[in-house]
Coordinates of C-alpha atoms in Angstrom, one line a residue:
M26 CA 168.5 107.9 -18.3
A27 CA 166.4 109.7 -21.3
E28 CA 168.4 106.9 -23.1
E29 CA 166.6 104.1 -20.9
L30 CA 163.5 106.7 -21.3
D31 CA 163.2 106.6 -25.1
D32 CA 164.0 102.9 -25.1
T33 CA 161.1 102.1 -22.9
I34 CA 158.7 104.4 -24.7
H35 CA 159.8 102.4 -28.5
D36 CA 159.6 99.1 -26.6
I37 CA 155.4 100.0 -26.7
P38 CA 154.0 97.2 -29.0
E39 CA 151.8 99.1 -32.0
D40 CA 148.2 96.9 -31.8
V41 CA 148.3 99.0 -28.0
Q42 CA 145.5 101.3 -28.3
Y43 CA 143.7 103.7 -25.7
I44 CA 140.2 103.6 -26.3
E45 CA 137.0 103.7 -25.2
D46 CA 136.6 100.4 -23.5
D47 CA 139.7 101.3 -21.2
I48 CA 137.6 103.4 -18.8
R49 CA 136.1 101.8 -16.3
T50 CA 134.5 102.5 -13.2
L51 CA 135.5 100.0 -10.7
D52 CA 132.9 99.8 -7.3
W53 CA 134.0 100.5 -4.1
R54 CA 135.2 96.4 -2.5
T55 CA 136.9 95.5 -6.2
H56 CA 138.8 98.7 -6.1
I57 CA 140.1 98.0 -2.4
R58 CA 140.6 94.5 -3.7
Q59 CA 142.5 96.0 -6.9
R60 CA 144.3 98.5 -5.1
P61 CA 144.6 97.1 -1.1
G62 CA 147.9 99.5 -0.9
M63 CA 146.0 102.4 -1.1
Y64 CA 144.0 101.6 1.9
I65 CA 146.7 99.7 4.1
G66 CA 149.3 100.1 2.6
S67 CA 152.6 96.8 2.0
L68 CA 150.5 93.3 2.0
G69 CA 153.1 90.9 3.6
D70 CA 152.5 87.6 5.4
G71 CA 152.9 88.9 8.5
S72 CA 156.7 88.5 9.2
K73 CA 157.0 92.7 9.2
A74 CA 154.7 94.7 12.2
D75 CA 153.3 97.4 10.0
D76 CA 151.8 94.2 7.3
G77 CA 148.4 94.3 6.3
I78 CA 146.6 91.7 8.6
Y79 CA 147.8 94.1 11.2
V80 CA 146.6 97.1 9.9
L81 CA 142.8 95.4 9.4
L82 CA 144.1 94.4 12.8
K83 CA 144.3 97.7 14.1
E84 CA 141.2 99.6 11.7
V85 CA 138.9 97.4 13.4
I86 CA 140.1 97.9 17.6
D87 CA 140.3 102.2 16.9
N88 CA 136.1 101.5 16.4
S89 CA 135.9 100.3 19.8
I90 CA 139.0 102.5 21.6
D91 CA 136.7 105.5 19.9
E92 CA 133.7 103.9 22.2
F93 CA 136.5 103.4 25.4
A94 CA 137.3 107.6 24.7
M95 CA 134.2 108.8 24.5
G96 CA 133.6 107.1 28.3
Y97 CA 131.8 104.0 27.2
G98 CA 133.4 100.2 27.6
K99 CA 135.9 99.3 29.8
Q100 CA 137.2 96.3 28.3
I101 CA 138.1 95.4 24.8
T102 CA 139.1 90.9 23.8
V103 CA 141.1 90.7 21.1
D104 CA 141.2 86.7 20.3
I105 CA 143.2 84.9 17.1
T106 CA 143.1 81.8 15.8
E107 CA 146.4 79.6 14.8
E108 CA 144.1 79.6 11.5
G109 CA 144.5 83.3 11.3
T110 CA 141.0 84.7 12.5
V111 CA 139.9 87.4 14.5
T112 CA 137.7 88.5 17.1
V113 CA 137.3 91.7 18.6
R114 CA 134.3 92.6 21.0
D115 CA 134.0 95.8 22.6
Y116 CA 131.1 96.7 25.9
G117 CA 131.3 100.7 23.8
R118 CA 127.3 102.0 22.7
G119 CA 127.2 99.5 19.5
I120 CA 126.1 100.3 16.7
P121 CA 123.3 102.3 15.6
L122 CA 120.8 98.7 14.8
G123 CA 119.4 99.8 11.6
S124 CA 123.2 101.1 10.6
V125 CA 125.3 97.9 11.2
I126 CA 125.2 96.6 7.6
K127 CA 125.8 100.0 6.0
A128 CA 128.5 101.1 8.2
V129 CA 130.8 98.7 7.0
S130 CA 129.8 98.1 3.4
T131 CA 129.0 101.9 2.1
M132 CA 132.1 103.9 1.1
N133 CA 132.4 107.0 2.9
T134 CA 129.9 106.1 5.8
S135 CA 130.7 106.6 10.0
G136 CA 129.7 107.8 12.6
K137 CA 132.5 110.6 12.7
F138 CA 131.5 113.2 10.0
D139 CA 131.0 116.6 11.6
S140 CA 129.4 114.2 15.5
K141 CA 129.7 115.0 18.8
A142 CA 129.6 111.9 19.4
F143 CA 132.9 111.4 18.6
K144 CA 135.2 114.1 19.1
K145 CA 138.7 113.2 18.5
S146 CA 138.5 110.2 16.6
V147 CA 141.2 109.2 14.4
G148 CA 139.8 107.2 11.5
L149 CA 137.1 109.9 10.6
N150 CA 136.7 108.8 6.7
G151 CA 134.5 106.0 7.3
V152 CA 137.3 103.4 4.7
G153 CA 139.0 101.7 7.5
I154 CA 135.9 98.8 8.4
K155 CA 135.1 98.7 4.9
A156 CA 138.8 97.9 3.6
V157 CA 138.7 95.2 6.5
N158 CA 135.1 93.6 5.2
A159 CA 136.6 93.4 1.2
L160 CA 140.0 91.8 2.4
S161 CA 138.0 89.4 4.5
S162 CA 137.2 85.9 3.4
N163 CA 134.8 85.7 5.9
F164 CA 133.7 89.0 8.0
E165 CA 130.9 89.5 10.4
I166 CA 129.9 92.3 12.3
R167 CA 127.6 92.0 15.2
S168 CA 125.9 94.9 17.6
V169 CA 124.1 94.7 21.2
R170 CA 122.5 98.5 21.8
D171 CA 120.2 98.2 25.1
G172 CA 119.2 94.5 24.8
Q173 CA 118.8 93.9 21.4
V174 CA 121.9 92.6 18.6
K175 CA 121.1 93.2 15.2
S176 CA 124.8 90.6 12.8
A177 CA 125.7 90.6 8.9
L178 CA 127.9 88.4 7.6
F179 CA 130.1 89.0 4.6
S180 CA 131.9 87.0 1.9
Q181 CA 134.9 90.0 0.6
A182 CA 132.1 92.4 1.4
E183 CA 129.4 90.5 -0.2
L184 CA 127.0 90.2 1.9
I185 CA 125.6 86.7 3.2
S186 CA 123.4 86.8 5.8
D187 CA 121.3 89.2 7.1
G188 CA 119.8 88.7 10.7
E189 CA 117.1 89.8 12.2
I190 CA 116.8 92.5 14.4
E191 CA 116.9 89.8 18.2
S192 CA 116.6 90.0 21.9
T193 CA 119.8 89.2 23.5
E194 CA 120.6 90.1 27.3
E195 CA 124.5 90.3 26.3
P196 CA 126.4 94.2 28.1
N197 CA 126.4 96.6 25.2
G198 CA 129.3 97.0 22.5
T199 CA 130.0 95.4 19.0
M200 CA 131.8 93.0 17.6
V201 CA 132.9 92.2 14.5
R202 CA 134.9 88.8 13.7
F203 CA 137.4 88.4 10.1
T204 CA 140.0 86.1 8.5
P205 CA 141.7 88.1 6.4
D206 CA 142.1 86.8 2.6
P207 CA 144.3 84.3 1.7
E208 CA 143.9 85.1 -2.2
I209 CA 145.1 88.6 -0.6
F210 CA 147.3 88.3 1.8
K211 CA 149.1 84.9 0.7
G212 CA 150.9 83.1 3.1
Y213 CA 150.2 84.8 5.9
Q214 CA 150.2 84.4 9.9
F215 CA 149.7 86.5 12.9
N216 CA 153.2 87.0 15.3
L217 CA 151.7 87.6 18.4
D218 CA 154.1 89.2 19.5
Y219 CA 153.6 92.5 17.6
V220 CA 149.8 92.4 18.6
V221 CA 151.3 92.5 22.5
E222 CA 153.1 95.7 21.6
M223 CA 150.2 96.6 19.4
M224 CA 148.2 95.7 23.0
K225 CA 150.4 97.2 24.9
N226 CA 150.4 100.7 23.3
Y227 CA 146.6 100.6 23.4
S228 CA 147.0 100.4 27.0
F229 CA 149.3 102.9 27.8
L230 CA 148.0 105.2 25.7
N231 CA 144.1 104.2 27.4
T232 CA 145.0 104.6 31.4
G233 CA 142.7 102.4 32.7
L234 CA 141.6 100.4 29.9
A235 CA 141.7 96.6 29.6
M236 CA 143.2 95.3 26.5
V237 CA 142.3 91.8 26.3
L238 CA 144.6 89.5 23.7
N239 CA 143.9 85.8 23.9
G240 CA 143.3 86.0 27.8
K241 CA 145.8 87.9 28.3
K242 CA 145.2 91.4 30.1
F243 CA 147.4 94.5 29.5
V244 CA 146.6 97.9 32.2
S245 CA 148.5 100.5 32.6
K246 CA 147.8 103.3 35.1
Q247 CA 150.4 105.7 34.7
G248 CA 150.1 106.0 31.0
L249 CA 153.2 107.0 28.6
L250 CA 155.1 106.8 32.0
D251 CA 154.7 102.9 32.1
L252 CA 155.4 102.9 27.9
L253 CA 159.2 104.4 28.9
K254 CA 160.0 101.6 31.4
E255 CA 158.8 99.1 29.2
N256 CA 160.4 100.1 26.3
M257 CA 163.9 101.6 28.0
D258 CA 166.2 98.9 28.4
K259 CA 168.6 101.2 30.1
D260 CA 167.9 103.0 33.9
P261 CA 167.2 106.1 33.8
L262 CA 169.9 109.2 34.9
Y263 CA 166.5 110.3 36.6
P264 CA 163.2 110.3 37.7
I265 CA 161.2 110.1 34.5
I266 CA 159.0 112.9 33.9
H267 CA 155.8 113.2 33.0
L268 CA 153.6 115.9 32.5
K269 CA 149.8 115.7 31.6
G270 CA 147.1 118.0 30.0
D271 CA 144.1 118.3 28.2
D272 CA 144.3 116.5 25.0
I273 CA 147.7 116.3 25.5
E274 CA 150.7 113.7 27.7
V275 CA 154.6 113.5 28.2
A276 CA 156.9 111.6 29.6
I277 CA 160.1 112.7 29.2
T278 CA 164.7 111.4 30.2
H279 CA 168.2 110.6 29.6
V280 CA 170.1 107.1 29.8
H281 CA 173.7 106.5 28.8
Q282 CA 173.0 105.7 25.1
Y283 CA 174.3 107.2 21.8
G284 CA 171.0 109.1 19.5
E285 CA 167.8 109.4 21.1
E286 CA 165.2 108.1 21.1
F287 CA 161.3 109.4 21.2
Y288 CA 158.1 107.7 20.4
S289 CA 154.2 110.0 19.3
F290 CA 150.7 109.5 19.0
V291 CA 147.8 111.4 17.4
N292 CA 144.4 109.9 19.1
G293 CA 146.2 106.8 20.7
Q294 CA 147.4 106.4 16.5
H295 CA 150.7 105.4 16.6
T296 CA 152.9 107.6 14.3
T297 CA 156.0 105.6 13.7
Q298 CA 157.3 108.1 10.5
G299 CA 156.3 111.0 13.2
G300 CA 155.3 114.4 12.0
T301 CA 154.3 118.2 12.8
H302 CA 153.5 116.8 16.2
L303 CA 156.9 115.3 17.4
V304 CA 158.9 118.1 15.2
E305 CA 157.4 120.4 16.9
F306 CA 157.8 117.9 20.4
K307 CA 161.6 117.6 19.8
K308 CA 161.5 121.3 19.6
S309 CA 160.1 122.6 22.4
V310 CA 161.8 120.4 24.6
A311 CA 165.0 121.4 23.3
Q312 CA 164.4 125.4 23.9
T313 CA 162.8 124.7 27.2
I314 CA 165.8 123.1 28.7
K315 CA 168.0 125.8 27.0
D316 CA 166.5 128.5 28.4
Y317 CA 165.9 126.9 31.5
F318 CA 169.7 126.8 31.7
N319 CA 170.7 130.3 29.7
K320 CA 172.9 128.9 28.0
N321 CA 174.3 128.1 24.3
F322 CA 173.2 124.6 23.9
E323 CA 172.9 122.9 20.9
F324 CA 169.5 121.0 20.0
S325 CA 171.6 117.8 19.8
D326 CA 173.6 118.3 23.2
I327 CA 170.3 118.7 24.7
R328 CA 168.5 115.6 23.0
A329 CA 172.1 112.9 23.4
G330 CA 170.8 110.1 25.5
M331 CA 166.7 111.8 25.9
V332 CA 164.3 108.6 25.6
A333 CA 160.6 110.3 25.2
A334 CA 157.1 110.4 24.0
I335 CA 154.1 112.1 22.9
A336 CA 150.5 111.2 23.1
I337 CA 147.5 113.9 21.5
K338 CA 144.5 114.5 21.0
V339 CA 143.3 116.1 18.1
Q340 CA 139.9 117.1 16.2
D341 CA 140.0 116.0 12.8
P342 CA 143.7 114.7 12.2
V343 CA 145.5 115.1 8.7
F344 CA 147.3 112.1 8.6
E345 CA 149.7 112.3 5.4
S346 CA 148.4 108.4 4.5
Q347 CA 145.6 105.5 5.0
T348 CA 147.8 103.6 7.3
K349 CA 148.2 107.1 9.7
T350 CA 151.8 106.8 10.4
K351 CA 152.1 110.5 10.1
L352 CA 150.7 113.4 11.0
G353 CA 150.6 116.2 8.3
S354 CA 148.1 117.9 10.6
R355 CA 149.4 122.3 10.5
D356 CA 145.8 123.8 10.7
M357 CA 144.5 125.5 13.5
N358 CA 142.6 124.1 16.0
A359 CA 138.3 125.0 17.4
D360 CA 140.8 126.8 20.2
G361 CA 142.7 129.2 17.1
L362 CA 146.0 127.6 18.3
T363 CA 148.0 125.5 15.6
V364 CA 149.0 121.6 16.3
A365 CA 153.0 123.4 16.7
K366 CA 151.7 126.1 19.4
F367 CA 149.4 123.9 21.1
I368 CA 152.0 121.7 22.1
G369 CA 154.6 124.0 22.0
D370 CA 152.9 126.3 24.6
F371 CA 152.2 123.0 26.8
V372 CA 155.9 121.8 27.0
K373 CA 157.2 125.8 27.5
K374 CA 155.1 126.6 30.6
E375 CA 154.6 122.5 32.4
L376 CA 158.5 121.3 31.3
D377 CA 160.2 124.9 32.9
N378 CA 157.6 125.0 36.2
Y379 CA 158.8 121.0 36.2
L380 CA 162.4 121.9 36.7
H381 CA 162.7 124.4 38.6
R382 CA 160.6 122.6 41.5
N383 CA 163.1 120.0 41.0
L384 CA 166.2 121.6 41.4
D385 CA 168.0 118.1 41.4
V386 CA 167.1 116.9 38.3
A387 CA 167.5 120.2 36.8
D388 CA 171.4 119.3 37.7
V389 CA 171.4 115.5 35.9
I390 CA 169.5 116.9 33.2
L391 CA 172.8 119.8 32.9
K392 CA 175.8 117.0 33.7
Q393 CA 174.0 115.2 30.4
V394 CA 174.1 117.6 27.7
Q395 CA 177.3 119.3 29.1
D396 CA 178.8 115.8 28.7
S397 CA 177.1 115.0 25.3
E398 CA 178.5 118.9 24.5
R399 CA 182.1 118.1 25.5
A400 CA 182.0 114.8 23.5
R401 CA 180.4 116.5 20.8
K402 CA 183.6 118.8 20.5
A403 CA 185.8 116.2 21.6
M404 CA 184.5 114.3 17.9
A405 CA 184.4 116.9 15.7
G406 CA 187.7 117.0 14.8
L407 CA 187.9 112.7 13.9
A408 CA 184.0 113.4 12.2
K409 CA 186.0 115.9 9.5
I410 CA 189.0 113.0 9.1
A411 CA 186.0 110.7 9.1
R412 CA 184.4 113.1 6.4
E413 CA 187.9 113.2 4.0
K414 CA 188.6 109.5 4.3
T415 CA 184.7 108.3 3.1
K416 CA 185.5 110.6 -0.1
K417 CA 188.4 109.6 -1.2
V418 CA 187.3 106.0 -0.5
N419 CA 184.9 107.3 -2.9
L420 CA 181.6 105.5 -1.4
H421 CA 178.5 105.6 -3.9
N422 CA 180.9 104.3 -6.6
K423 CA 183.1 101.0 -4.6
K424 CA 181.1 100.0 -1.7
L425 CA 177.4 101.6 -2.0
L426 CA 175.7 101.1 -4.9
D427 CA 172.7 102.9 -4.2
C428 CA 169.3 103.2 -5.3
T429 CA 166.8 106.4 -6.5
I430 CA 164.5 106.6 -4.0
H431 CA 164.7 107.0 0.1
L432 CA 163.3 107.0 3.2
N433 CA 163.9 110.7 3.2
D434 CA 163.0 111.3 -0.3
P435 CA 160.1 114.2 0.0
K436 CA 159.8 114.1 -3.3
G437 CA 159.1 110.1 -3.2
K438 CA 155.7 108.3 -3.1
E439 CA 155.0 106.9 0.4
D440 CA 154.9 103.2 -1.2
L441 CA 158.5 103.7 -2.0
R442 CA 159.9 105.7 0.3
E443 CA 158.6 102.8 3.0
A444 CA 160.0 100.3 0.3
S445 CA 163.7 102.2 0.3
S446 CA 165.7 98.7 1.6
I447 CA 169.8 98.3 2.0
F448 CA 171.3 95.1 2.0
I449 CA 174.6 94.3 3.9
T450 CA 176.3 91.6 2.4
E451 CA 179.8 90.2 2.5
G452 CA 181.7 90.0 -0.2
D453 CA 181.6 91.0 -3.9
S454 CA 180.1 87.5 -5.4
A455 CA 177.1 87.8 -3.0
A456 CA 176.7 91.7 -4.0
G457 CA 177.2 90.5 -7.7
S458 CA 174.0 88.7 -7.4
I459 CA 171.9 90.9 -5.7
T460 CA 172.5 93.4 -8.1
K461 CA 172.0 92.2 -10.5
I462 CA 168.4 91.9 -10.6
R463 CA 167.6 93.8 -7.6
D464 CA 165.2 96.9 -8.3
V465 CA 167.3 100.0 -8.9
K466 CA 164.0 101.9 -7.2
T467 CA 164.1 101.1 -4.4
Q468 CA 166.9 98.6 -3.3
A469 CA 170.6 99.6 -2.6
V470 CA 173.6 97.1 -1.3
F471 CA 176.4 97.8 0.9
S472 CA 179.6 95.4 0.7
L473 CA 181.5 94.4 3.0
R474 CA 184.9 93.5 2.7
G475 CA 185.6 90.4 5.2
K476 CA 184.7 90.6 8.6
P477 CA 184.3 93.6 10.5
L478 CA 185.2 94.8 13.6
N479 CA 183.5 93.5 17.3
A480 CA 182.3 96.8 17.9
Y481 CA 181.5 95.9 21.8
G482 CA 182.9 98.0 23.8
L483 CA 184.5 100.1 20.9
T484 CA 184.4 104.1 21.8
Q485 CA 182.8 106.3 18.6
K486 CA 186.2 107.8 18.4
E487 CA 187.0 104.3 17.4
L488 CA 183.8 103.8 15.9
V489 CA 184.9 107.3 13.3
L490 CA 188.3 105.8 13.0
N491 CA 187.3 102.4 12.0
E492 CA 187.2 102.2 7.9
E493 CA 184.4 99.9 7.6
F494 CA 181.9 101.3 10.1
N495 CA 182.6 104.4 9.6
L496 CA 181.5 103.6 5.7
L497 CA 178.4 101.9 6.5
Q498 CA 177.2 104.7 8.9
A499 CA 177.4 107.4 5.9
A500 CA 175.2 105.1 4.1
L501 CA 172.8 104.6 5.9
N502 CA 173.1 108.8 6.4
L503 CA 172.9 108.4 10.3
Q504 CA 175.8 110.9 11.0
D505 CA 173.5 113.3 12.8
G506 CA 170.6 110.5 14.4
I507 CA 168.3 108.5 12.9
E508 CA 166.1 111.1 11.8
G509 CA 168.5 112.0 8.6
L510 CA 168.7 107.8 7.7
R511 CA 167.9 107.1 4.5
Y512 CA 166.4 103.4 3.8
N513 CA 163.0 101.7 5.4
N514 CA 165.0 98.7 5.9
V515 CA 168.3 97.5 6.7
I516 CA 168.7 94.0 5.8
I517 CA 171.8 92.0 7.0
A518 CA 172.0 89.6 3.7
T519 CA 174.9 87.4 4.7
D520 CA 175.4 83.5 3.8
A521 CA 173.8 80.5 5.6
D522 CA 177.2 79.2 7.2
V523 CA 179.1 79.9 10.5
D524 CA 181.5 83.0 8.9
G525 CA 178.3 84.3 7.6
M526 CA 176.5 83.8 11.4
H527 CA 179.5 85.3 12.9
I528 CA 179.3 88.4 10.1
R529 CA 175.7 88.8 11.6
L530 CA 176.1 88.6 15.0
L531 CA 178.5 91.4 14.3
L532 CA 176.7 94.1 12.5
I533 CA 174.3 93.6 15.1
T534 CA 176.4 93.9 17.7
F535 CA 177.3 97.5 16.4
F536 CA 173.9 98.4 15.9
L537 CA 172.6 97.8 19.2
Q538 CA 176.1 99.4 21.0
F539 CA 175.3 103.1 18.8
F540 CA 172.6 102.6 17.1
P541 CA 169.5 101.2 19.3
D542 CA 167.4 103.1 18.0
L543 CA 167.1 101.7 14.9
I544 CA 166.6 98.2 16.0
K545 CA 163.7 99.7 18.7
M546 CA 161.6 101.2 15.0
G547 CA 162.0 98.3 13.8
H548 CA 164.4 98.7 10.6
V549 CA 166.8 96.3 10.8
Y550 CA 165.9 92.6 9.4
V551 CA 167.8 89.5 8.5
L552 CA 166.9 87.7 4.6
Q553 CA 166.2 84.0 4.9
T554 CA 167.9 82.9 2.4
P555 CA 167.1 79.2 0.5
L556 CA 169.9 76.3 2.5
F557 CA 168.7 73.5 -0.3
R558 CA 167.1 74.4 -3.7
V559 CA 165.8 70.3 -4.3
R560 CA 164.0 69.1 -8.3
S561 CA 163.8 66.6 -10.3
K562 CA 166.2 64.6 -12.4
K563 CA 164.0 63.7 -14.6
A564 CA 162.8 67.2 -15.7
Q565 CA 166.6 68.2 -15.6
S566 CA 167.1 65.1 -18.1
R567 CA 163.9 67.2 -20.2
R568 CA 165.1 70.6 -19.3
K569 CA 162.2 71.2 -18.2
K570 CA 161.0 75.1 -17.5
D571 CA 158.0 74.0 -14.8
T572 CA 158.4 76.1 -11.6
D573 CA 156.4 73.5 -10.2
E574 CA 159.7 71.1 -10.3
V575 CA 162.1 73.2 -8.1
F576 CA 162.0 73.8 -4.3
Y577 CA 164.3 76.4 -2.7
C578 CA 164.2 75.0 0.9
Y579 CA 164.9 77.7 3.8
N580 CA 165.3 74.5 7.1
D581 CA 165.6 70.4 6.9
A582 CA 162.0 69.9 7.7
E583 CA 161.1 72.0 4.0
R584 CA 164.3 69.6 2.4
I585 CA 162.4 66.6 3.6
A586 CA 158.7 66.7 2.3
A587 CA 160.5 68.3 -1.2
I588 CA 162.6 65.1 -1.5
K589 CA 159.9 63.1 -0.3
H590 CA 157.2 65.1 -3.2
F591 CA 160.2 63.9 -5.9
G592 CA 161.0 60.5 -4.8
E593 CA 164.6 60.1 -3.3
S594 CA 165.7 58.3 -6.5
D595 CA 164.6 61.0 -8.2
A596 CA 165.6 64.4 -6.0
E597 CA 168.3 66.7 -7.0
I598 CA 169.7 68.2 -4.0
T599 CA 171.8 71.5 -4.1
R600 CA 172.8 73.2 -0.7
F601 CA 173.8 76.5 -1.1
K602 CA 177.0 77.0 1.0
G603 CA 177.0 80.8 -0.1
L604 CA 174.5 83.1 -1.9
G605 CA 176.8 84.4 -4.3
E606 CA 176.6 80.2 -5.6
I607 CA 172.5 81.2 -6.4
S608 CA 172.5 82.6 -9.7
P609 CA 170.4 86.0 -10.1
D610 CA 167.6 84.4 -12.1
E611 CA 167.1 82.4 -8.6
F612 CA 167.9 85.3 -6.4
R613 CA 165.2 87.2 -8.0
G614 CA 162.6 85.5 -5.9
F615 CA 164.2 86.4 -3.0
I616 CA 164.7 89.7 -2.4
G617 CA 161.3 90.4 -4.3
P618 CA 157.4 91.2 -2.4
D619 CA 157.9 87.6 -1.1
M620 CA 161.4 87.9 0.2
R621 CA 161.3 86.2 4.0
L622 CA 163.0 88.4 6.5
D623 CA 163.2 87.9 10.1
K624 CA 163.4 91.2 12.6
V625 CA 165.4 92.3 14.8
T626 CA 163.5 93.3 18.0
L627 CA 165.1 94.5 21.1
R628 CA 163.1 94.7 24.0
K629 CA 163.4 95.5 27.7
D630 CA 163.2 92.4 29.4
D631 CA 166.3 90.2 26.5
H632 CA 168.5 92.0 28.6
V633 CA 170.9 92.6 26.1
S634 CA 174.0 94.6 27.7
T635 CA 174.6 90.9 29.9
L636 CA 173.9 89.3 26.8
L637 CA 176.2 91.3 24.7
E638 CA 178.8 91.1 27.8
F639 CA 179.0 87.5 27.7
Y640 CA 179.1 86.1 23.9
M641 CA 180.7 89.4 22.7
G642 CA 183.0 89.8 25.9
K643 CA 186.9 89.3 26.7
N644 CA 185.1 87.0 28.8
T645 CA 187.2 84.2 26.0
M646 CA 187.1 80.9 28.5
E647 CA 184.0 80.9 29.7
R648 CA 182.7 81.4 27.1
Q649 CA 184.6 78.2 25.4
N650 CA 183.6 76.5 28.2
F651 CA 179.9 77.1 28.0
I652 CA 180.3 75.7 24.7
I653 CA 182.4 72.9 25.1
N654 CA 179.5 72.3 27.4
N655 CA 176.4 73.0 25.4
L656 CA 177.7 71.6 22.3
V657 CA 175.2 69.4 20.8
I658 CA 176.6 66.9 18.0
E659 CA 174.0 66.0 15.5
D660 CA 173.5 62.8 13.5
D661 CA 172.8 63.8 9.8
S662 CA 171.9 60.7 8.9
Q663 CA 169.1 60.8 11.6
I664 CA 167.2 63.9 9.0
S665 CA 166.2 62.2 6.7

């Protein structure tokens, strides 16, 4: 490593100097546009739920949510056009008319600094809405207050139109309309499935608030209880425990599944990476149940199969990044309570009281914990054998080519930890292409040996004894649950053929069976790789290196368009049958910042158990007849 660093230093050209002209001061809009990651995290193209365009949407909606939280406005409408323009309208108090322009174009300007008007807001720094303005090609703000309206129009945060204050009969509130700048968000497109999930979460966390997306209304009456019902794909073992207090709400139950599943929120913000509040909640729930039964249970046995959610409201929350996905608050609040003590006191009192009042529920929990304890002890010997097998095959040298920064690395920068990925490939040839051009900081490669076992119906014992799955589980660091996950993105990278599709399904089945929370928390993806390369025969004969002469096509429609671009007689078409056939130089773009990923999702209405039983179960004849009866033979000659 020292030798590599030394070479890097000596490669710096001698004429590169550090002079006065290198010292620059950027205005706020230029800084945001040049360093958008500091404000909204990853940019992306909308294919991932945490891509920048969804952060922009959240920043706008959060301001409207703050109005509802303070008791103003019971509906927020969101409209998204096919072209990607977003309109958000609330019915709160509206921005003071004299401050409309300042509120969206002057950094560190907010109505939430030391203000009783917004006691427990998620956005306190006056940055979010300015980032939306700076990163939008068009941005319009319109505020209505007591019969008067003020509007302004911006482009890339430059004021284009400053409207006069006029009379209106519109109801109070604020309207924001913006179009993410295609110069920043290249080729972006809103995935409404992600937006629907966002709208549902807002409704769960704000009972009585109507969220309306493109005319469809989302309303919740029972808060986190509704959230668990929406997200569970299996029946609860007992009625969901739903506890509410001042500034805190929790919901808890168990289901028959491996692992545990938690959802956490702060001031309406979905803290997907948890934080101090989630750590204390998980600890307090386990400790309270352990104390109630007065038995020396392991916390892991208590939480096995648990599905739970917590939402808290705190003043001046401290998040570990501008995207607010992890709470870092540890300080005392106005009542002298730390976040941990506030949650711990509430859970200890309310959950203990609930168990004493509902003895039938307590009995079910006791049986569930005892079953988990017995299963863990039965697995103890096997786990030891599995670890020994892992050591013997030398995981890190033969199966896994690791990266240097991981999701659970406390010293790694947040953007690099979030970029940490592992590509699960089939065979050495595919792994070889990725390995040669991967980013060694954030991209790891795990090479499968042939097709993995069908995991449907397997027990944990059979899983541990299967070498391939045992090694994969160890590579991901999932032996003790999803908390130890080493990579933010688990990417299945298989060939675009029948065998590749089969391996893909086998891997997804494995995750669904044993680590469904890995999918539910949005960590599993399928890598799209091009099916065809289309280029000009003339350019190749001249050995032209112009990249505009090469099209990589991911489907037949793109292939047809590329052929038309060159003309049928001049188009050279290559069909990629496997990842190993793609040269490392070509592969560089397919796993770079613009790589195409399909997110694997899991929803209650997917009926996963039924699908797995039919497609991966032992009903061979039934499945065979289904395939025969639904077989469609395409005439390739019609695809031109």
